[in-house]
C-alpha positions as a Markdown table, in Angstrom:
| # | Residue | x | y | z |
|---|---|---|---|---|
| 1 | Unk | 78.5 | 173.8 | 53.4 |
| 2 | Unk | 79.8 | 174.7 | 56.7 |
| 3 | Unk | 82.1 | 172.1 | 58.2 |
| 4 | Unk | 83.6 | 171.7 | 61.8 |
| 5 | Unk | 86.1 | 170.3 | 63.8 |
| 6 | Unk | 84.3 | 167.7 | 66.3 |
| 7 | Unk | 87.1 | 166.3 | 68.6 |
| 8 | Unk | 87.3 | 162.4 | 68.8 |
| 9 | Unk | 90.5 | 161.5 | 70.7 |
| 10 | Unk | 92.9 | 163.9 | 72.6 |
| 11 | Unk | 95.9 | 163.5 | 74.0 |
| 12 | Unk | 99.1 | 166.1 | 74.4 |
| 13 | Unk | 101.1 | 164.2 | 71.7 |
| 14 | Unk | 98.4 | 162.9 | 69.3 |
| 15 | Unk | 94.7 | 164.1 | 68.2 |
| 16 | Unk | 92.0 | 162.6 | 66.0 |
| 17 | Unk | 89.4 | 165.2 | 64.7 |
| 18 | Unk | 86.7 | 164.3 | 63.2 |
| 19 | Unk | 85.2 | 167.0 | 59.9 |
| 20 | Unk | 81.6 | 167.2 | 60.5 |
| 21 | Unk | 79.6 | 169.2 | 58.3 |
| 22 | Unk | 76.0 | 171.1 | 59.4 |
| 23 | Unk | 73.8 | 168.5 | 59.8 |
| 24 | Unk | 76.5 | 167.1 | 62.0 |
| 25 | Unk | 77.6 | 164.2 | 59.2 |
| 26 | Unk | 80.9 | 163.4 | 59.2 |
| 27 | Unk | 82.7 | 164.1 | 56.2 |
| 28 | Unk | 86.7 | 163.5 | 57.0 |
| 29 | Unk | 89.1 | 163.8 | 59.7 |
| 30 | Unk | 92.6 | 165.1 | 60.7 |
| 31 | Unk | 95.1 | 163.4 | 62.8 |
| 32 | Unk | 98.0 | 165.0 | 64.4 |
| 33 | Unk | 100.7 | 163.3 | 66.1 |
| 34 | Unk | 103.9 | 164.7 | 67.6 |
| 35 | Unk | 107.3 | 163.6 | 68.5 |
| 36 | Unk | 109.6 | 166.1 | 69.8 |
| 37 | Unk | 110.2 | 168.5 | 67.7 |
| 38 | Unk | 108.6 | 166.8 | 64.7 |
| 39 | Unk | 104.3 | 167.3 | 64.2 |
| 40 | Unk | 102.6 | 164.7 | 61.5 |
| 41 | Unk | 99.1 | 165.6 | 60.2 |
| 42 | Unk | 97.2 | 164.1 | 58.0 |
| 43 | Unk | 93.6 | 164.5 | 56.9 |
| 44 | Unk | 90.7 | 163.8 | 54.7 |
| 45 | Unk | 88.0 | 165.4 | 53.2 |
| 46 | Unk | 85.9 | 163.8 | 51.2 |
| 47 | Unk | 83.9 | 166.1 | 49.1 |
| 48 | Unk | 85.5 | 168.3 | 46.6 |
| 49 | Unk | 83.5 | 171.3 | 46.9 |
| 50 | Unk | 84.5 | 172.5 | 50.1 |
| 51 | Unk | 88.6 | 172.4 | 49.3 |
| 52 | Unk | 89.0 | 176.6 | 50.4 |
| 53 | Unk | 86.5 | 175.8 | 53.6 |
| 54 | Unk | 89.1 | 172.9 | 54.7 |
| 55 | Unk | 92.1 | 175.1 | 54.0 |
| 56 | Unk | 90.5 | 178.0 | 55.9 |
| 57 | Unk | 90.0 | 175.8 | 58.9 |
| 58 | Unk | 92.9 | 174.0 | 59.0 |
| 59 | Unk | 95.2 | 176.8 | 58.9 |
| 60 | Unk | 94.7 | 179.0 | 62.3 |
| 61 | Unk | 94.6 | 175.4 | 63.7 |
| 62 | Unk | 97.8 | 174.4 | 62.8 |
| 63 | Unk | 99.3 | 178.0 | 63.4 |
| 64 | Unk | 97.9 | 177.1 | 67.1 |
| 65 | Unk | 99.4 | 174.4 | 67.4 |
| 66 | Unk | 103.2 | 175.4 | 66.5 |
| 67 | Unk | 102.8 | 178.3 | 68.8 |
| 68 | Unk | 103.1 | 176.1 | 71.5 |
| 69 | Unk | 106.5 | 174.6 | 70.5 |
| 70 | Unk | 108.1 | 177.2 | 67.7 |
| 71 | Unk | 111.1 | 174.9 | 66.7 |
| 72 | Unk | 108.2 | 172.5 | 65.7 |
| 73 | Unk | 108.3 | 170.7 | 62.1 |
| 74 | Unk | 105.5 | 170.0 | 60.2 |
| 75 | Unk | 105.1 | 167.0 | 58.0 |
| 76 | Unk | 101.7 | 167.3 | 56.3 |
| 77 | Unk | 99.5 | 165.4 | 53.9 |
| 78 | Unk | 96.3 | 166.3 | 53.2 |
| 79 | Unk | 93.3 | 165.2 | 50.5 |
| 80 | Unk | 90.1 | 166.7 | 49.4 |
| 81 | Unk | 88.1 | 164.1 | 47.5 |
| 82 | Unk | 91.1 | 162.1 | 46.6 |
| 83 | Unk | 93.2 | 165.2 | 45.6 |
| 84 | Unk | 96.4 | 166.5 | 47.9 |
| 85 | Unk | 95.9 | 170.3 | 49.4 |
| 86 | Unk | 99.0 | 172.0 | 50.2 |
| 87 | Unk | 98.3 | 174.6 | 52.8 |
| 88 | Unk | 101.0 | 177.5 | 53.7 |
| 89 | Unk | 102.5 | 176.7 | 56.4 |
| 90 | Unk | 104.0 | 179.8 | 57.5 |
| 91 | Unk | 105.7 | 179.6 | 61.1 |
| 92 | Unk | 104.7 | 183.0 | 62.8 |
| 93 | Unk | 107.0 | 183.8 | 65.9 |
């Protein structure tokens, strides 16, 4: 199963995407919201199968995101079918 990011609210210092799959079902979200120097994100996927698929998109995303600010922290916590996913979250300068 493919799944997507399908943005639902977007603003500089918070965003809500939803995770939509093929058929465009949604099937979890991500939230980021940033304070300064500090970035919070938290998502939710909620079917198991797809664990390396949410990593994989995730990821560049993120690494996006703390390209625009490179002191940036990142406080994550994320869930695939009820179980936490730790993605690397390697700062790249």
């Amino acid at each position: 199963m493919q799944i997507y990011f399908s943005p639902e609210f977007l603003k500089e210092e918070a965003q809500v995407l939803n995770i939509v799959d093929d058929s465009n079902k949604a099937v979890g979200y991500m939230a980021f919201l940033m304070e300064q120097e500090k970035m919070y994100v938290y998502g939710q996927l909620e079917q198991e199968g797809v664990t390396e698929d949410f990593k994989d998109l995730i990821k560049p995303y993120l690494q996006g995101l703390t390209k625009l600010k490179p002191n940036l922290e990142v406080y994550s916590y994320l869930t695939v079918g009820g179980q936490k996913v730790d993605i690397d979250q390697e700062n790249k300068s």
